[in-house]
Backbone as a ProteinNet text record, in pm:
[ID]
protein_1_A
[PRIMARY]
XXXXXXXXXXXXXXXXXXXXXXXXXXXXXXXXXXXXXXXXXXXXXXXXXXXXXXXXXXXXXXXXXXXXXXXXXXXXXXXXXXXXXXXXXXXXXXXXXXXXXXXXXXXXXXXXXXXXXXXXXXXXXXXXXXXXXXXXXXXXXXXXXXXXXXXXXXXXXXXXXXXXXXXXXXXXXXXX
[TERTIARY]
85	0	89.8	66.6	160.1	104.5	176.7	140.4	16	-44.9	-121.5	-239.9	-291.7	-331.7	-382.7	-263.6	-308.9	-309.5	-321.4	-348	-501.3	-588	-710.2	-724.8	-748.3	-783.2	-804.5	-689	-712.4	-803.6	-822.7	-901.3	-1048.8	-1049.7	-1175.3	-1232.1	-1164.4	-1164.2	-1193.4	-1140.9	-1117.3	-1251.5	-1307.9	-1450.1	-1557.3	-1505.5	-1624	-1707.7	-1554.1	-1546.2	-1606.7	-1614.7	-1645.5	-1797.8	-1852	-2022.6	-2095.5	-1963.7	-2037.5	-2043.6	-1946	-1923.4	-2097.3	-2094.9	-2212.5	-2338.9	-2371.2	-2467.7	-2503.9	-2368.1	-2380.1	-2437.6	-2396.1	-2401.6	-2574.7	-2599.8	-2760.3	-2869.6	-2818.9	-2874	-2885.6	-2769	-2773.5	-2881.8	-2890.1	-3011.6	-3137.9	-3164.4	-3274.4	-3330.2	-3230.5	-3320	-3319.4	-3226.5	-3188.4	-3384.3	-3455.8	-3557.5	-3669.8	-3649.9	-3769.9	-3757.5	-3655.9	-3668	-3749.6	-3675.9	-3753	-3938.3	-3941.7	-4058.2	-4160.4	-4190.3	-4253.3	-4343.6	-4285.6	-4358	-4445.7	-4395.6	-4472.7	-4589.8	-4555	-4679.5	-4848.3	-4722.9	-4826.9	-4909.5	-4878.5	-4934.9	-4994.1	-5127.4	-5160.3	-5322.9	-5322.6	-5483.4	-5587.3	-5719.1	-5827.7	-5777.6	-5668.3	-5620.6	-5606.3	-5664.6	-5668.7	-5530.7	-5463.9	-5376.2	-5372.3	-5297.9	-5273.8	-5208.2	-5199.1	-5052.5	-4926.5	-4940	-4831.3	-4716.1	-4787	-4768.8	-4743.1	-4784.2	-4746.5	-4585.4	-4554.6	-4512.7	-4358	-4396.3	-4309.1	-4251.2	-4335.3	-4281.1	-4250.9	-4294.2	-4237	-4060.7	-4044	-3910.7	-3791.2	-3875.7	-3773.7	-3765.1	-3850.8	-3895.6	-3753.4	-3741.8	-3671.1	-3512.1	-3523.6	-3358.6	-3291.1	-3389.6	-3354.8	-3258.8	-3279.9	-3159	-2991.9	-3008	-2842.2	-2822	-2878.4	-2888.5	-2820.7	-2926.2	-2915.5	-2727.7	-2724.1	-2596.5	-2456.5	-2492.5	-2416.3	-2408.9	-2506.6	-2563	-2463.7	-2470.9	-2398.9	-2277.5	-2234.6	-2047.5	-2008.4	-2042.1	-2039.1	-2038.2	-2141.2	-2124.2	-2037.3	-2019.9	-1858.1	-1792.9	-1727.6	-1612.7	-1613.4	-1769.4	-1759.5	-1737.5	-1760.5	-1758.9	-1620.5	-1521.3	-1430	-1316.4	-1400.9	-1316.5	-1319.4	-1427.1	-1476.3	-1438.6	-1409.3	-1391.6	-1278.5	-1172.9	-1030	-1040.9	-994	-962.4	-1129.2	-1222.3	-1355.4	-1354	-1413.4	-1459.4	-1549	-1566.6	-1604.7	-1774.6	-1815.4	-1974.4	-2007.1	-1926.7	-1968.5	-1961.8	-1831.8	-1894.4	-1986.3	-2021.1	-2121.9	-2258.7	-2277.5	-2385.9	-2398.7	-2256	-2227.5	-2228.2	-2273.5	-2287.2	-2460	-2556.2	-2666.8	-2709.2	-2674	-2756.2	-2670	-2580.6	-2505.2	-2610.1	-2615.2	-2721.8	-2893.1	-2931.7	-3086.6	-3052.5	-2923.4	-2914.8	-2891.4	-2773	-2788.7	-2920.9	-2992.4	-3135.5	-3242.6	-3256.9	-3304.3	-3220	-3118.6	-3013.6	-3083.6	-3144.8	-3150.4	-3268.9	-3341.8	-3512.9	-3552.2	-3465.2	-3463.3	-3494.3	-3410.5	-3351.1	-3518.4	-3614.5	-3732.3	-3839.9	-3889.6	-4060.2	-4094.8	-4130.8	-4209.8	-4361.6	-4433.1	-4519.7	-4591.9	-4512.7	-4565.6	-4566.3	-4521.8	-4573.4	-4695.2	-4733.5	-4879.8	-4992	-4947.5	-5005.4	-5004.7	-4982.2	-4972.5	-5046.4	-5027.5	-5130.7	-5204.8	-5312.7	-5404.6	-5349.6	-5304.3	-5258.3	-5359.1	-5399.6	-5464.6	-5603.1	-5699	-5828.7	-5908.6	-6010.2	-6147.5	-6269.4	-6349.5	-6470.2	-6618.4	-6676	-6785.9	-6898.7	-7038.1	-7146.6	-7262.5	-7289.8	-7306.7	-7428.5	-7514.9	-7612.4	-7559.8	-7399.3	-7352.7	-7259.4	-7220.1	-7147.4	-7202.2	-7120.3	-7163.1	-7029.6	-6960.7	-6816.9	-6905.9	-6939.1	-6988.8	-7126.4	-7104.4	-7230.9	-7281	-7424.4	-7516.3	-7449.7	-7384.3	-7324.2	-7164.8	-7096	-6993.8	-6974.5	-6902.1	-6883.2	-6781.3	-6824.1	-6758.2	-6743.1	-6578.9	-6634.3	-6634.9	-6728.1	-6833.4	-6812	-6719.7	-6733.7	-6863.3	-6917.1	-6981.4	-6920.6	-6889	-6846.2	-6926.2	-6947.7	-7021.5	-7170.6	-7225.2	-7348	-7310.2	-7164.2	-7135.6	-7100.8	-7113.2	-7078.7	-7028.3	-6873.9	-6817.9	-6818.2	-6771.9	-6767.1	-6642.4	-6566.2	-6465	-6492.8	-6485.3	-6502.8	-6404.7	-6431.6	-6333.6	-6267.4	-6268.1	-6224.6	-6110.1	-6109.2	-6035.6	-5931.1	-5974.6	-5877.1	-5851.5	-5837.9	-5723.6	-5655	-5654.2	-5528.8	-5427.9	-5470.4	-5408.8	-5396.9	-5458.7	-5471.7	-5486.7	-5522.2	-5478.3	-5539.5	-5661.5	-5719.7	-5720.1	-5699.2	-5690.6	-5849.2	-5859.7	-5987.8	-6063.5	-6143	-6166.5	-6360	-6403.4	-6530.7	-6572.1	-6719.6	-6759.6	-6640.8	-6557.4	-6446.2	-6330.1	-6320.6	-6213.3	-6133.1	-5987.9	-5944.1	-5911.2	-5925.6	-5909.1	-5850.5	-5819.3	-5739.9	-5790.7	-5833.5	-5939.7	-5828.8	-5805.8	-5716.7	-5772	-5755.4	-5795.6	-5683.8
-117	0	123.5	244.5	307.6	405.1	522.8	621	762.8	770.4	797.3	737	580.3	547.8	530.9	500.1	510	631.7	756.8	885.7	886.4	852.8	844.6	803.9	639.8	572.4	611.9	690.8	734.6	856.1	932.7	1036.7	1023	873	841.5	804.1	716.9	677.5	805.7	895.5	1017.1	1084.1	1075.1	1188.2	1029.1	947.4	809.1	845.7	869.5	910.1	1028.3	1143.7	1259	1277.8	1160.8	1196.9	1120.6	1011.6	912.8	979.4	1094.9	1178.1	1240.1	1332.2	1439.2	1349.8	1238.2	1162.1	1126.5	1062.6	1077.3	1202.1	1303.5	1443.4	1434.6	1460.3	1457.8	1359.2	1210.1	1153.4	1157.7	1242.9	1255.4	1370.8	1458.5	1560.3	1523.7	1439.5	1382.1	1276.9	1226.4	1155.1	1230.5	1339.8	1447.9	1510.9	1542	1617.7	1530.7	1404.9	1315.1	1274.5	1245.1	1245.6	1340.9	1470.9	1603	1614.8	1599.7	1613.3	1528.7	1428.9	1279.8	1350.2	1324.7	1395.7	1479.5	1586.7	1690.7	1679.4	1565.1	1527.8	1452.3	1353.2	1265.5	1308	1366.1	1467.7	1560.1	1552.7	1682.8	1670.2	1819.1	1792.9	1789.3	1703.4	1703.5	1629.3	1544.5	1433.1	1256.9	1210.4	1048.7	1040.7	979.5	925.6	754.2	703.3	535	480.5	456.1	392.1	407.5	325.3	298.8	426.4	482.6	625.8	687	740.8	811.1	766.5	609.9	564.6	594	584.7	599.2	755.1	793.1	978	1023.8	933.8	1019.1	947.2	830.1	758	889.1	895.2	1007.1	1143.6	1160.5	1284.8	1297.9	1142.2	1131.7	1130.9	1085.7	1047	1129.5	1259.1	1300.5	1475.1	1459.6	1587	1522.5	1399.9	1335.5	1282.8	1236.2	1206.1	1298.4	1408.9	1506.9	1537.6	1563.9	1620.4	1529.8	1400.8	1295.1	1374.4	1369.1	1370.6	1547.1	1629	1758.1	1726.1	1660.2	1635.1	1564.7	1436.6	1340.2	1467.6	1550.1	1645.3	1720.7	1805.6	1870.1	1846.9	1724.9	1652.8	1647.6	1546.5	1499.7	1638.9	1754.6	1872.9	1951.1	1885.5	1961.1	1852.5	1704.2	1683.2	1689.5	1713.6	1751.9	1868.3	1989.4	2128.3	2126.9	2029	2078.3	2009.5	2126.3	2148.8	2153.6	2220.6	2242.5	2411.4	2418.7	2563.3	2625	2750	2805.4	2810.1	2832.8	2785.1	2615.2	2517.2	2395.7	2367.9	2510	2488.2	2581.8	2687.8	2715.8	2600.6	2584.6	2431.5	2353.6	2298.8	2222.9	2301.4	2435.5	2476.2	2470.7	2472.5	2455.4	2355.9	2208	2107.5	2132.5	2218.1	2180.7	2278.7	2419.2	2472.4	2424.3	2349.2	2278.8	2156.6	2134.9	2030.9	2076.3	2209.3	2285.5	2287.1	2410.9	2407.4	2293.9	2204.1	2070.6	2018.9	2061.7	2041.3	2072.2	2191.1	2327.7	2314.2	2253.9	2227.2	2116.3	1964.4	1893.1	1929.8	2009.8	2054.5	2170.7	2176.9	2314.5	2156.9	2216	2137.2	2200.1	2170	2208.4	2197.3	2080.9	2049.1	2176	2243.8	2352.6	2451.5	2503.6	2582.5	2576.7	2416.3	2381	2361.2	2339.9	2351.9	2453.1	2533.5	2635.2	2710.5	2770.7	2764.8	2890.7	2906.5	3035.8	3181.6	3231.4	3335.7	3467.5	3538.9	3611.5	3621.2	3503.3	3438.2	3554	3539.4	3572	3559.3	3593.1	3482.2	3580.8	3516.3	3593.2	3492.4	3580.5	3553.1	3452.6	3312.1	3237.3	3331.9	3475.6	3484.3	3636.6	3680.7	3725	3657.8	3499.5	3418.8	3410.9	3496.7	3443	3358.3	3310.3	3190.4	3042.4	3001.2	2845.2	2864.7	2682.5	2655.8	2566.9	2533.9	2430.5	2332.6	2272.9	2178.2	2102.8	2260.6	2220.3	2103.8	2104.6	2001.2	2096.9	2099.2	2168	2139.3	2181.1	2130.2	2199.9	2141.2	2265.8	2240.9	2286.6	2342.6	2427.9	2342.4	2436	2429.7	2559.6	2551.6	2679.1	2646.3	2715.2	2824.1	2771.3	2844.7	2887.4	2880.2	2931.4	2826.3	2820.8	2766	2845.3	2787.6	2814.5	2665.4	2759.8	2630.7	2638.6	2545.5	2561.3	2483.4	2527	2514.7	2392	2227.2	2158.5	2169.1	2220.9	2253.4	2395.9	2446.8	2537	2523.5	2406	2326.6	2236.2	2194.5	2080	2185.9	2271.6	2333.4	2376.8	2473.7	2514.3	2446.2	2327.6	2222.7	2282.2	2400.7	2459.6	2649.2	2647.4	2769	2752.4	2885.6	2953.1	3030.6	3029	3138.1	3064.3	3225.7	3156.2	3142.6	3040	2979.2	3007.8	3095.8	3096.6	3109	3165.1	3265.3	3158.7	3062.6	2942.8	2986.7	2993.2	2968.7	2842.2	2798.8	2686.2	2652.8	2557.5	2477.8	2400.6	2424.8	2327.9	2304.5	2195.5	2099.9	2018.8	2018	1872.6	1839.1
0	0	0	-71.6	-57.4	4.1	-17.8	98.8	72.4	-36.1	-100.3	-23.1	-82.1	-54.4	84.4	162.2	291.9	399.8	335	417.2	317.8	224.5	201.9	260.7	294	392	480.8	555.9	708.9	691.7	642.9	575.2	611.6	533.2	555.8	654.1	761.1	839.7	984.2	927	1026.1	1007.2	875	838.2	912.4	877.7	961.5	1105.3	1211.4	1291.4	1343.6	1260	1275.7	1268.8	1176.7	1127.2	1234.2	1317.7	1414.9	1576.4	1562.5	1687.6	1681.6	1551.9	1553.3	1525.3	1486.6	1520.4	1687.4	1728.5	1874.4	1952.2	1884.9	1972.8	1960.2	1830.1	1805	1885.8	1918.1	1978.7	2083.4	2171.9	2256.6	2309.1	2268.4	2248.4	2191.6	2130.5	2078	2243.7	2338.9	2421.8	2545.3	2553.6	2657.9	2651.8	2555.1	2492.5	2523.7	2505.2	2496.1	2675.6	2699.7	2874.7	2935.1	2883.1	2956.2	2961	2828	2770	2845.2	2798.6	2782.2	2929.6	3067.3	3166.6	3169.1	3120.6	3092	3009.8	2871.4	2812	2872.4	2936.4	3020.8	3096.1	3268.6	3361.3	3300.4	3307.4	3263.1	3325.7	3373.5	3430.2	3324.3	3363.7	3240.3	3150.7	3131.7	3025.7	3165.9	3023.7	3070.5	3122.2	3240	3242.3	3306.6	3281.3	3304.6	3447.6	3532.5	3608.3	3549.1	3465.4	3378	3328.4	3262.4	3220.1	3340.2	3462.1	3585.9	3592.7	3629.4	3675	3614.6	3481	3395.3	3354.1	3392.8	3420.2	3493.9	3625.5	3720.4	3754.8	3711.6	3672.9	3602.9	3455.6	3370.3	3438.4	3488.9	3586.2	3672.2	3798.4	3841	3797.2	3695.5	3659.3	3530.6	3483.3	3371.6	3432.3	3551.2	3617.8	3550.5	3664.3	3656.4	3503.8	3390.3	3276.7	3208.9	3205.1	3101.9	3165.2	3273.5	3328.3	3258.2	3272.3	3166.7	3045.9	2996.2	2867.1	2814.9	2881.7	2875.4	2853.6	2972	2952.2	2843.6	2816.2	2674.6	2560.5	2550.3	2450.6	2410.6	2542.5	2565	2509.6	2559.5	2511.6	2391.4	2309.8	2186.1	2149	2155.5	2078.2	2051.9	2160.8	2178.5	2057.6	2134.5	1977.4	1830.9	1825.3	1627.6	1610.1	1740.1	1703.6	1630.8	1661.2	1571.6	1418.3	1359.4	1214.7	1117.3	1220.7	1151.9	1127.7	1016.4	1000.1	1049.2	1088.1	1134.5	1172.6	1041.7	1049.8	1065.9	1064.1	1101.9	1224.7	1322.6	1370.3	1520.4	1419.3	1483	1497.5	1412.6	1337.3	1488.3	1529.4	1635.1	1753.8	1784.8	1900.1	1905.2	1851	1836.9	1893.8	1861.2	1965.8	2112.8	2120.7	2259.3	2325.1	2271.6	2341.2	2393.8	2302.1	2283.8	2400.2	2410.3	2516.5	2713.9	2684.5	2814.8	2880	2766.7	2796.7	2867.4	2786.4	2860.5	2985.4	2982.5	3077.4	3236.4	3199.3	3295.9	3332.3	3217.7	3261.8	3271.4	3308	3410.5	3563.7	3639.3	3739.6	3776.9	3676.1	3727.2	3755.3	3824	3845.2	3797.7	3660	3571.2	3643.2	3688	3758	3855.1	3884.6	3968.4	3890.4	3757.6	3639.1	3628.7	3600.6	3539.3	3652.6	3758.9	3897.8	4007.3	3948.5	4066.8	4127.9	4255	4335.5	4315.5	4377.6	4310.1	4371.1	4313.2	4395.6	4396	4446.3	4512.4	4447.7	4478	4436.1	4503.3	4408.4	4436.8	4492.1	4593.5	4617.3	4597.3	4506.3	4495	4581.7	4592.6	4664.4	4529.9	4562.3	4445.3	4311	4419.8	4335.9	4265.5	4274.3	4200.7	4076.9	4145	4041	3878.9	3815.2	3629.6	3614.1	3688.7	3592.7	3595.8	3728.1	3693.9	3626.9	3572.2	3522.5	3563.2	3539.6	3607	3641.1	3536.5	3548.6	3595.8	3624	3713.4	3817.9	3865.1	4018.7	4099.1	4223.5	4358.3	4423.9	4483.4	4648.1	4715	4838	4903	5039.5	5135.4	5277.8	5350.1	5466.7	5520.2	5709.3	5755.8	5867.2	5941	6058.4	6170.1	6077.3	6014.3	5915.8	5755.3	5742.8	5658	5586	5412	5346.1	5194.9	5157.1	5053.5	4891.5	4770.3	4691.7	4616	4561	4472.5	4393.4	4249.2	4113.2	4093.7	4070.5	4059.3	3928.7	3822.5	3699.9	3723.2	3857.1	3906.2	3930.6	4057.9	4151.9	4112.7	3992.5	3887.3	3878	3820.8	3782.6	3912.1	3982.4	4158.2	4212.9	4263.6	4341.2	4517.9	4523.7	4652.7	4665.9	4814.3	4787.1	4896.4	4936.8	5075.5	5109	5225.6	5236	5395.9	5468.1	5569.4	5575.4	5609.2	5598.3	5727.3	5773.7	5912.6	6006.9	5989.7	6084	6072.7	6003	6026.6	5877.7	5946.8	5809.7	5713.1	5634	5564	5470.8	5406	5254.9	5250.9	5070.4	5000.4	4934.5	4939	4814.6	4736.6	4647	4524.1	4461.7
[MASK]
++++++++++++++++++++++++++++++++++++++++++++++++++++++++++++++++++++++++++++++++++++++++++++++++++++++++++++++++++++++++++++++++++++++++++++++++++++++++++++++++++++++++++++++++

């Protein structure tokens, strides 16, 4: 073999390497995303959910902080090694999934859950024969303490899960 030949070879061998790094990188962001996600899809108030499905989100839920954190460094690295002898815009190109991966990185680490649940902050209570929000057909739940009785809108309290307010001089928390 002469020497021609075998600096193609290695050539090739070297660009092999390089498309199997940035495939890696991509995949690695492709399950960094679907970890994050998937939870967020599942949980959701007013949607069917399964056992199964809980179970399984609250798993990725659990393990997609320390993952993704893997999942960051592996990148790094892979990035630091494709960076030499790339041009400039390839590799800007290659700073793009590193960012889309930080990000997910970062929003592992939020309870998202308390975004979509959060609690009512400075609620309202009207008198029911001024109420125009519910309708006939709502469902509530309904405290009555020392003569007094209040209601919370359960289509409310899926979302907040949590209302403050005091009923016949007591203060209370209605949770659902």
């Amino acid at each position: 073999m002469d020497t021609k030949s075998a600096l193609t070879e290695s050539s090739g061998s070297a660009r092999t390497k390089r498309w199997l790094a940035v495939l890696l990188l991509l995949l690695l962001v492709v399950v960094a995303v679907i970890l994050v996600i998937t939870p967020v899809i599942v949980i959701q108030p007013f949607k069917a959910q399964t056992q199964r499905g809980v179970v399984i989100s609250y798993a990725m839920k659990s393990w997609s902080p320390a993952v993704t954190f893997l999942f960051s460094v592996i990148a790094v690295l892979l990035l630091a090694w494709l960076w030499r002898g790339m041009r400039w815009w390839r590799r800007a190109l290659l700073i793009l999934p590193l960012l889309v991966l930080f990000g997910f990185t970062w929003l592992a680490r939020q309870n998202h859950f308390e975004w979509m649940f959060n609690p009512l902050a400075n609620s309202q209570y009207a008198a029911i024969a001024d109420d125009k929000f519910l309708t006939p057909n709502d469902m509530v739940l309904a405290v009555t303490r020392n003569g007094e009785s209040a209601a919370y809108p359960v289509r409310i309290m899926a979302y907040h899960h949590i209302a403050q307010d005091v009923v016949g001089g007591t203060p209370i928390t209605a949770t659902y």
